[in-house]
Amino acid sequence: MMTMRLLNDATSPFGRKVMVAALERGLKLHEEFVNVAEPGALDTHNPLRQIPTLVTETGDAVYDSSVIVGFLDTLHGGEPLIPHDPTHRIPTRIALADGLIEATLQRAMELRRPEDLRSAAVIARLEGRISRALIAIDRIRAELSLDPLRADTITVACALDYVDFRYGRSWRDEQPNLSAWQDALAKRPSMQMTVPTRTAPVPAGS
Ligand SMILES: N[C@@H](CCC(=O)N[C@@H](CS)C(=O)NCC(=O)O)C(=O)O
């Protein structure tokens, strides 16, 4: 039987969220690194040319990251990653952490543009969003379940590590409790196996 392929790369925080979710529920995904900057096989599966993209055993594509996480919940018998909740609190927390990732990513992209094309206003707007998101996440920290680990906790952990990776660690002085929370979560094997500095996909069979 073919295994499901996850098209991803080492640094994508959205891809990391999917890998961590799969590892936490014992689901085997065959992770493959692809280059999003190049036209290629990724386009066949996802016209947006974005990662993560999951390719199922029957060749169907599933994206984006939150849709993949919802799909993973149909494949295991453990605690749901996104439990049904009439208030939609968990999907909203996922959206908050996704927004933090997106703002951090956009800021890094803006800073990569030639200096004369860079917009100080855009950077300031994104930094404001990052700062408000961190404050909001700090406020709901105690509500993020660690046992079982769910998709909101996983997305927050990946988002905070991404802020460290692409923006810096100054938030840790402003949110020391959240910083300690993150340090504890970062010790989990699923987080260690998916650090953005890794040079190869998570080994098949993990
Ligand atoms: N909403 C998407 C966002 C995915 C995304 O932005 N992926 C980035 C990598 S972190 C990407 O593929 N960037 C290449 C591009 O957009 O051209 C998700 O949650 O999966």
Short mmCIF file of N, CA and C in Angstrom, two decimals, residues 88-194:
data_model
loop_
_atom_site.label_atom_id
_atom_site.label_comp_id
_atom_site.label_asym_id
_atom_site.label_seq_id
_atom_site.Cartn_x
_atom_site.Cartn_y
_atom_site.Cartn_z
N HIS A 88 -16.51 27.08 18.42
CA HIS A 88 -15.41 27.19 17.45
C HIS A 88 -14.18 27.86 18.04
N ARG A 89 -13.99 27.65 19.33
CA ARG A 89 -12.85 28.29 20.00
C ARG A 89 -11.51 27.76 19.46
N ILE A 90 -11.45 26.45 19.24
CA ILE A 90 -10.17 25.86 18.80
C ILE A 90 -9.82 26.32 17.38
N PRO A 91 -10.76 26.21 16.40
CA PRO A 91 -10.42 26.75 15.07
C PRO A 91 -10.06 28.24 15.10
N THR A 92 -10.67 29.00 16.01
CA THR A 92 -10.34 30.43 16.08
C THR A 92 -8.92 30.62 16.62
N ARG A 93 -8.53 29.80 17.58
CA ARG A 93 -7.14 29.89 18.08
C ARG A 93 -6.15 29.47 17.00
N ILE A 94 -6.55 28.48 16.20
CA ILE A 94 -5.69 28.06 15.09
C ILE A 94 -5.53 29.24 14.12
N ALA A 95 -6.64 29.92 13.84
CA ALA A 95 -6.60 31.08 12.92
C ALA A 95 -5.71 32.18 13.49
N LEU A 96 -5.75 32.36 14.80
CA LEU A 96 -4.89 33.38 15.44
C LEU A 96 -3.41 33.02 15.25
N ALA A 97 -3.07 31.76 15.51
CA ALA A 97 -1.66 31.34 15.37
C ALA A 97 -1.25 31.34 13.91
N ASP A 98 -2.15 30.93 13.01
CA ASP A 98 -1.85 30.99 11.56
C ASP A 98 -1.59 32.44 11.14
N GLY A 99 -2.37 33.36 11.70
CA GLY A 99 -2.21 34.78 11.37
C GLY A 99 -0.87 35.31 11.87
N LEU A 100 -0.44 34.81 13.02
CA LEU A 100 0.88 35.19 13.54
C LEU A 100 1.97 34.68 12.60
N ILE A 101 1.83 33.45 12.13
CA ILE A 101 2.80 32.89 11.18
C ILE A 101 2.82 33.74 9.91
N GLU A 102 1.63 34.00 9.38
CA GLU A 102 1.51 34.73 8.12
C GLU A 102 2.14 36.12 8.22
N ALA A 103 1.88 36.82 9.32
CA ALA A 103 2.44 38.17 9.49
C ALA A 103 3.97 38.11 9.60
N THR A 104 4.47 37.08 10.29
CA THR A 104 5.92 36.92 10.45
C THR A 104 6.57 36.61 9.10
N LEU A 105 5.89 35.76 8.32
CA LEU A 105 6.36 35.40 6.98
C LEU A 105 6.37 36.63 6.05
N GLN A 106 5.26 37.38 6.06
CA GLN A 106 5.15 38.55 5.18
C GLN A 106 6.20 39.60 5.54
N ARG A 107 6.44 39.76 6.83
CA ARG A 107 7.46 40.73 7.28
C ARG A 107 8.83 40.33 6.75
N ALA A 108 9.14 39.02 6.88
CA ALA A 108 10.45 38.55 6.41
C ALA A 108 10.58 38.77 4.90
N MET A 109 9.47 38.54 4.16
CA MET A 109 9.49 38.72 2.69
C MET A 109 9.71 40.20 2.34
N GLU A 110 9.03 41.06 3.10
CA GLU A 110 9.15 42.51 2.83
C GLU A 110 10.61 42.94 3.06
N LEU A 111 11.23 42.40 4.10
CA LEU A 111 12.61 42.78 4.41
C LEU A 111 13.61 42.22 3.39
N ARG A 112 13.16 41.21 2.63
CA ARG A 112 14.05 40.63 1.61
C ARG A 112 14.04 41.45 0.32
N ARG A 113 13.08 42.37 0.20
CA ARG A 113 13.00 43.19 -1.02
C ARG A 113 14.14 44.21 -1.00
N PRO A 114 14.55 44.67 -2.19
CA PRO A 114 15.59 45.70 -2.20
C PRO A 114 15.16 46.90 -1.34
N GLU A 115 16.12 47.52 -0.71
CA GLU A 115 15.82 48.55 0.28
C GLU A 115 14.90 49.66 -0.26
N ASP A 116 15.11 50.05 -1.52
CA ASP A 116 14.30 51.15 -2.06
C ASP A 116 12.85 50.73 -2.36
N LEU A 117 12.58 49.43 -2.36
CA LEU A 117 11.21 48.97 -2.60
C LEU A 117 10.48 48.59 -1.31
N ARG A 118 11.22 48.53 -0.23
CA ARG A 118 10.66 48.13 1.05
C ARG A 118 9.72 49.19 1.61
N SER A 119 8.65 48.76 2.26
CA SER A 119 7.74 49.74 2.84
C SER A 119 7.81 49.69 4.36
N ALA A 120 8.23 50.81 4.94
CA ALA A 120 8.30 50.90 6.41
C ALA A 120 6.89 50.79 7.00
N ALA A 121 5.89 51.30 6.26
CA ALA A 121 4.50 51.25 6.77
C ALA A 121 4.01 49.81 6.81
N VAL A 122 4.34 49.03 5.78
CA VAL A 122 3.91 47.62 5.75
C VAL A 122 4.58 46.87 6.91
N ILE A 123 5.87 47.11 7.10
CA ILE A 123 6.60 46.41 8.16
C ILE A 123 6.01 46.79 9.53
N ALA A 124 5.71 48.06 9.72
CA ALA A 124 5.15 48.50 11.01
C ALA A 124 3.77 47.88 11.24
N ARG A 125 2.97 47.78 10.18
CA ARG A 125 1.63 47.19 10.32
C ARG A 125 1.75 45.70 10.71
N LEU A 126 2.68 44.99 10.07
CA LEU A 126 2.87 43.57 10.37
C LEU A 126 3.44 43.38 11.78
N GLU A 127 4.34 44.25 12.18
CA GLU A 127 4.92 44.12 13.53
C GLU A 127 3.85 44.38 14.59
N GLY A 128 2.94 45.30 14.29
CA GLY A 128 1.82 45.56 15.20
C GLY A 128 0.95 44.32 15.34
N ARG A 129 0.68 43.67 14.21
CA ARG A 129 -0.15 42.46 14.23
C ARG A 129 0.55 41.35 15.02
N ILE A 130 1.85 41.20 14.80
CA ILE A 130 2.62 40.17 15.51
C ILE A 130 2.53 40.42 17.02
N SER A 131 2.72 41.66 17.40
CA SER A 131 2.72 42.01 18.82
C SER A 131 1.34 41.75 19.45
N ARG A 132 0.27 42.13 18.77
CA ARG A 132 -1.08 41.90 19.31
C ARG A 132 -1.39 40.41 19.39
N ALA A 133 -0.95 39.66 18.39
CA ALA A 133 -1.20 38.21 18.40
C ALA A 133 -0.48 37.54 19.57
N LEU A 134 0.76 37.98 19.83
CA LEU A 134 1.52 37.39 20.94
C LEU A 134 0.84 37.69 22.28
N ILE A 135 0.34 38.91 22.43
CA ILE A 135 -0.37 39.27 23.68
C ILE A 135 -1.63 38.40 23.83
N ALA A 136 -2.36 38.24 22.73
CA ALA A 136 -3.61 37.46 22.77
C ALA A 136 -3.31 35.99 23.08
N ILE A 137 -2.25 35.46 22.50
CA ILE A 137 -1.91 34.05 22.75
C ILE A 137 -1.48 33.87 24.21
N ASP A 138 -0.73 34.83 24.72
CA ASP A 138 -0.31 34.77 26.12
C ASP A 138 -1.54 34.71 27.05
N ARG A 139 -2.59 35.43 26.69
CA ARG A 139 -3.80 35.47 27.52
C ARG A 139 -4.53 34.13 27.54
N ILE A 140 -4.47 33.39 26.43
CA ILE A 140 -5.22 32.11 26.39
C ILE A 140 -4.30 30.90 26.65
N ARG A 141 -3.07 31.20 27.05
CA ARG A 141 -2.06 30.15 27.23
C ARG A 141 -2.59 28.98 28.07
N ALA A 142 -3.22 29.30 29.19
CA ALA A 142 -3.67 28.26 30.12
C ALA A 142 -4.76 27.38 29.51
N GLU A 143 -5.43 27.87 28.48
CA GLU A 143 -6.51 27.08 27.86
C GLU A 143 -6.00 26.14 26.78
N LEU A 144 -4.73 26.22 26.46
CA LEU A 144 -4.17 25.36 25.40
C LEU A 144 -3.82 24.01 26.01
N SER A 145 -4.59 23.00 25.65
CA SER A 145 -4.40 21.69 26.28
C SER A 145 -3.06 21.06 25.89
N LEU A 146 -2.38 20.52 26.92
CA LEU A 146 -1.12 19.81 26.67
C LEU A 146 -1.33 18.30 26.70
N ASP A 147 -2.47 17.88 27.24
CA ASP A 147 -2.76 16.46 27.33
C ASP A 147 -4.28 16.28 27.23
N PRO A 148 -4.80 15.99 26.07
CA PRO A 148 -4.07 15.71 24.83
C PRO A 148 -3.63 17.00 24.13
N LEU A 149 -2.61 16.85 23.32
CA LEU A 149 -2.19 17.97 22.48
C LEU A 149 -3.17 18.09 21.31
N ARG A 150 -3.66 19.30 21.09
CA ARG A 150 -4.62 19.49 19.99
C ARG A 150 -4.03 20.45 18.97
N ALA A 151 -4.80 20.69 17.91
CA ALA A 151 -4.27 21.47 16.79
C ALA A 151 -4.01 22.93 17.17
N ASP A 152 -4.77 23.47 18.13
CA ASP A 152 -4.51 24.87 18.52
C ASP A 152 -3.15 24.98 19.23
N THR A 153 -2.89 24.05 20.15
CA THR A 153 -1.60 24.05 20.87
C THR A 153 -0.45 23.85 19.89
N ILE A 154 -0.63 22.91 18.96
CA ILE A 154 0.43 22.61 17.98
C ILE A 154 0.70 23.84 17.11
N THR A 155 -0.36 24.50 16.65
CA THR A 155 -0.17 25.65 15.77
C THR A 155 0.51 26.80 16.51
N VAL A 156 0.11 27.01 17.76
CA VAL A 156 0.76 28.06 18.56
C VAL A 156 2.24 27.75 18.73
N ALA A 157 2.57 26.49 19.05
CA ALA A 157 3.99 26.13 19.27
C ALA A 157 4.79 26.36 18.00
N CYS A 158 4.23 25.98 16.85
CA CYS A 158 4.95 26.18 15.57
C CYS A 158 5.07 27.68 15.26
N ALA A 159 4.04 28.44 15.59
CA ALA A 159 4.07 29.88 15.31
C ALA A 159 5.13 30.58 16.16
N LEU A 160 5.20 30.23 17.45
CA LEU A 160 6.16 30.89 18.34
C LEU A 160 7.60 30.57 17.91
N ASP A 161 7.83 29.32 17.53
CA ASP A 161 9.17 28.94 17.06
C ASP A 161 9.51 29.70 15.78
N TYR A 162 8.49 29.93 14.96
CA TYR A 162 8.72 30.65 13.70
C TYR A 162 9.04 32.12 13.96
N VAL A 163 8.41 32.70 14.98
CA VAL A 163 8.74 34.09 15.35
C VAL A 163 10.22 34.14 15.78
N ASP A 164 10.64 33.17 16.60
CA ASP A 164 12.06 33.09 16.99
C ASP A 164 12.95 33.03 15.75
N PHE A 165 12.55 32.19 14.80
CA PHE A 165 13.37 31.86 13.63
C PHE A 165 13.48 33.02 12.64
N ARG A 166 12.37 33.73 12.41
CA ARG A 166 12.37 34.75 11.36
C ARG A 166 12.32 36.20 11.86
N TYR A 167 11.99 36.38 13.13
CA TYR A 167 11.81 37.75 13.64
C TYR A 167 12.80 38.03 14.76
N GLY A 168 12.81 37.14 15.75
CA GLY A 168 13.73 37.33 16.88
C GLY A 168 13.06 36.90 18.16
N ARG A 169 13.84 36.95 19.22
CA ARG A 169 13.39 36.40 20.49
C ARG A 169 12.99 37.47 21.50
N SER A 170 12.85 38.73 21.04
CA SER A 170 12.57 39.79 22.03
C SER A 170 11.19 39.62 22.68
N TRP A 171 10.24 38.95 21.99
CA TRP A 171 8.92 38.70 22.58
C TRP A 171 9.04 37.93 23.89
N ARG A 172 10.13 37.14 24.02
CA ARG A 172 10.29 36.29 25.21
C ARG A 172 10.48 37.12 26.49
N ASP A 173 11.03 38.32 26.34
CA ASP A 173 11.15 39.21 27.51
C ASP A 173 9.80 39.80 27.88
N GLU A 174 8.99 40.05 26.84
CA GLU A 174 7.68 40.67 27.10
C GLU A 174 6.64 39.65 27.58
N GLN A 175 6.76 38.39 27.13
CA GLN A 175 5.82 37.34 27.54
C GLN A 175 6.60 36.17 28.17
N PRO A 176 7.18 36.39 29.37
CA PRO A 176 8.05 35.34 29.95
C PRO A 176 7.33 34.03 30.23
N ASN A 177 6.03 34.10 30.59
CA ASN A 177 5.32 32.85 30.89
C ASN A 177 5.08 32.05 29.61
N LEU A 178 4.75 32.78 28.55
CA LEU A 178 4.56 32.11 27.26
C LEU A 178 5.89 31.54 26.76
N SER A 179 6.96 32.25 27.04
CA SER A 179 8.29 31.79 26.66
C SER A 179 8.62 30.46 27.36
N ALA A 180 8.31 30.36 28.65
CA ALA A 180 8.56 29.12 29.39
C ALA A 180 7.66 28.00 28.88
N TRP A 181 6.42 28.34 28.56
CA TRP A 181 5.47 27.37 28.00
C TRP A 181 6.03 26.79 26.71
N GLN A 182 6.56 27.68 25.87
CA GLN A 182 7.12 27.26 24.58
C GLN A 182 8.35 26.37 24.78
N ASP A 183 9.20 26.74 25.73
CA ASP A 183 10.40 25.93 25.99
C ASP A 183 10.03 24.50 26.36
N ALA A 184 8.96 24.36 27.16
CA ALA A 184 8.52 23.02 27.57
C ALA A 184 8.00 22.24 26.36
N LEU A 185 7.20 22.90 25.54
CA LEU A 185 6.62 22.21 24.38
C LEU A 185 7.68 21.82 23.35
N ALA A 186 8.69 22.68 23.22
CA ALA A 186 9.73 22.45 22.21
C ALA A 186 10.52 21.17 22.50
N LYS A 187 10.39 20.64 23.71
CA LYS A 187 11.12 19.40 24.07
C LYS A 187 10.44 18.15 23.53
N ARG A 188 9.19 18.26 23.11
CA ARG A 188 8.49 17.06 22.63
C ARG A 188 9.20 16.50 21.40
N PRO A 189 9.27 15.17 21.29
CA PRO A 189 9.94 14.57 20.13
C PRO A 189 9.39 15.08 18.80
N SER A 190 8.05 15.28 18.72
CA SER A 190 7.46 15.73 17.45
C SER A 190 7.98 17.12 17.05
N MET A 191 8.24 17.95 18.05
CA MET A 191 8.77 19.30 17.78
C MET A 191 10.26 19.21 17.44
N GLN A 192 10.97 18.36 18.17
CA GLN A 192 12.42 18.21 17.93
C GLN A 192 12.69 17.65 16.53
N MET A 193 11.84 16.72 16.10
CA MET A 193 12.06 16.08 14.79
C MET A 193 11.78 17.02 13.62
N THR A 194 11.10 18.13 13.89
CA THR A 194 10.65 19.00 12.80
C THR A 194 11.24 20.41 12.88
#
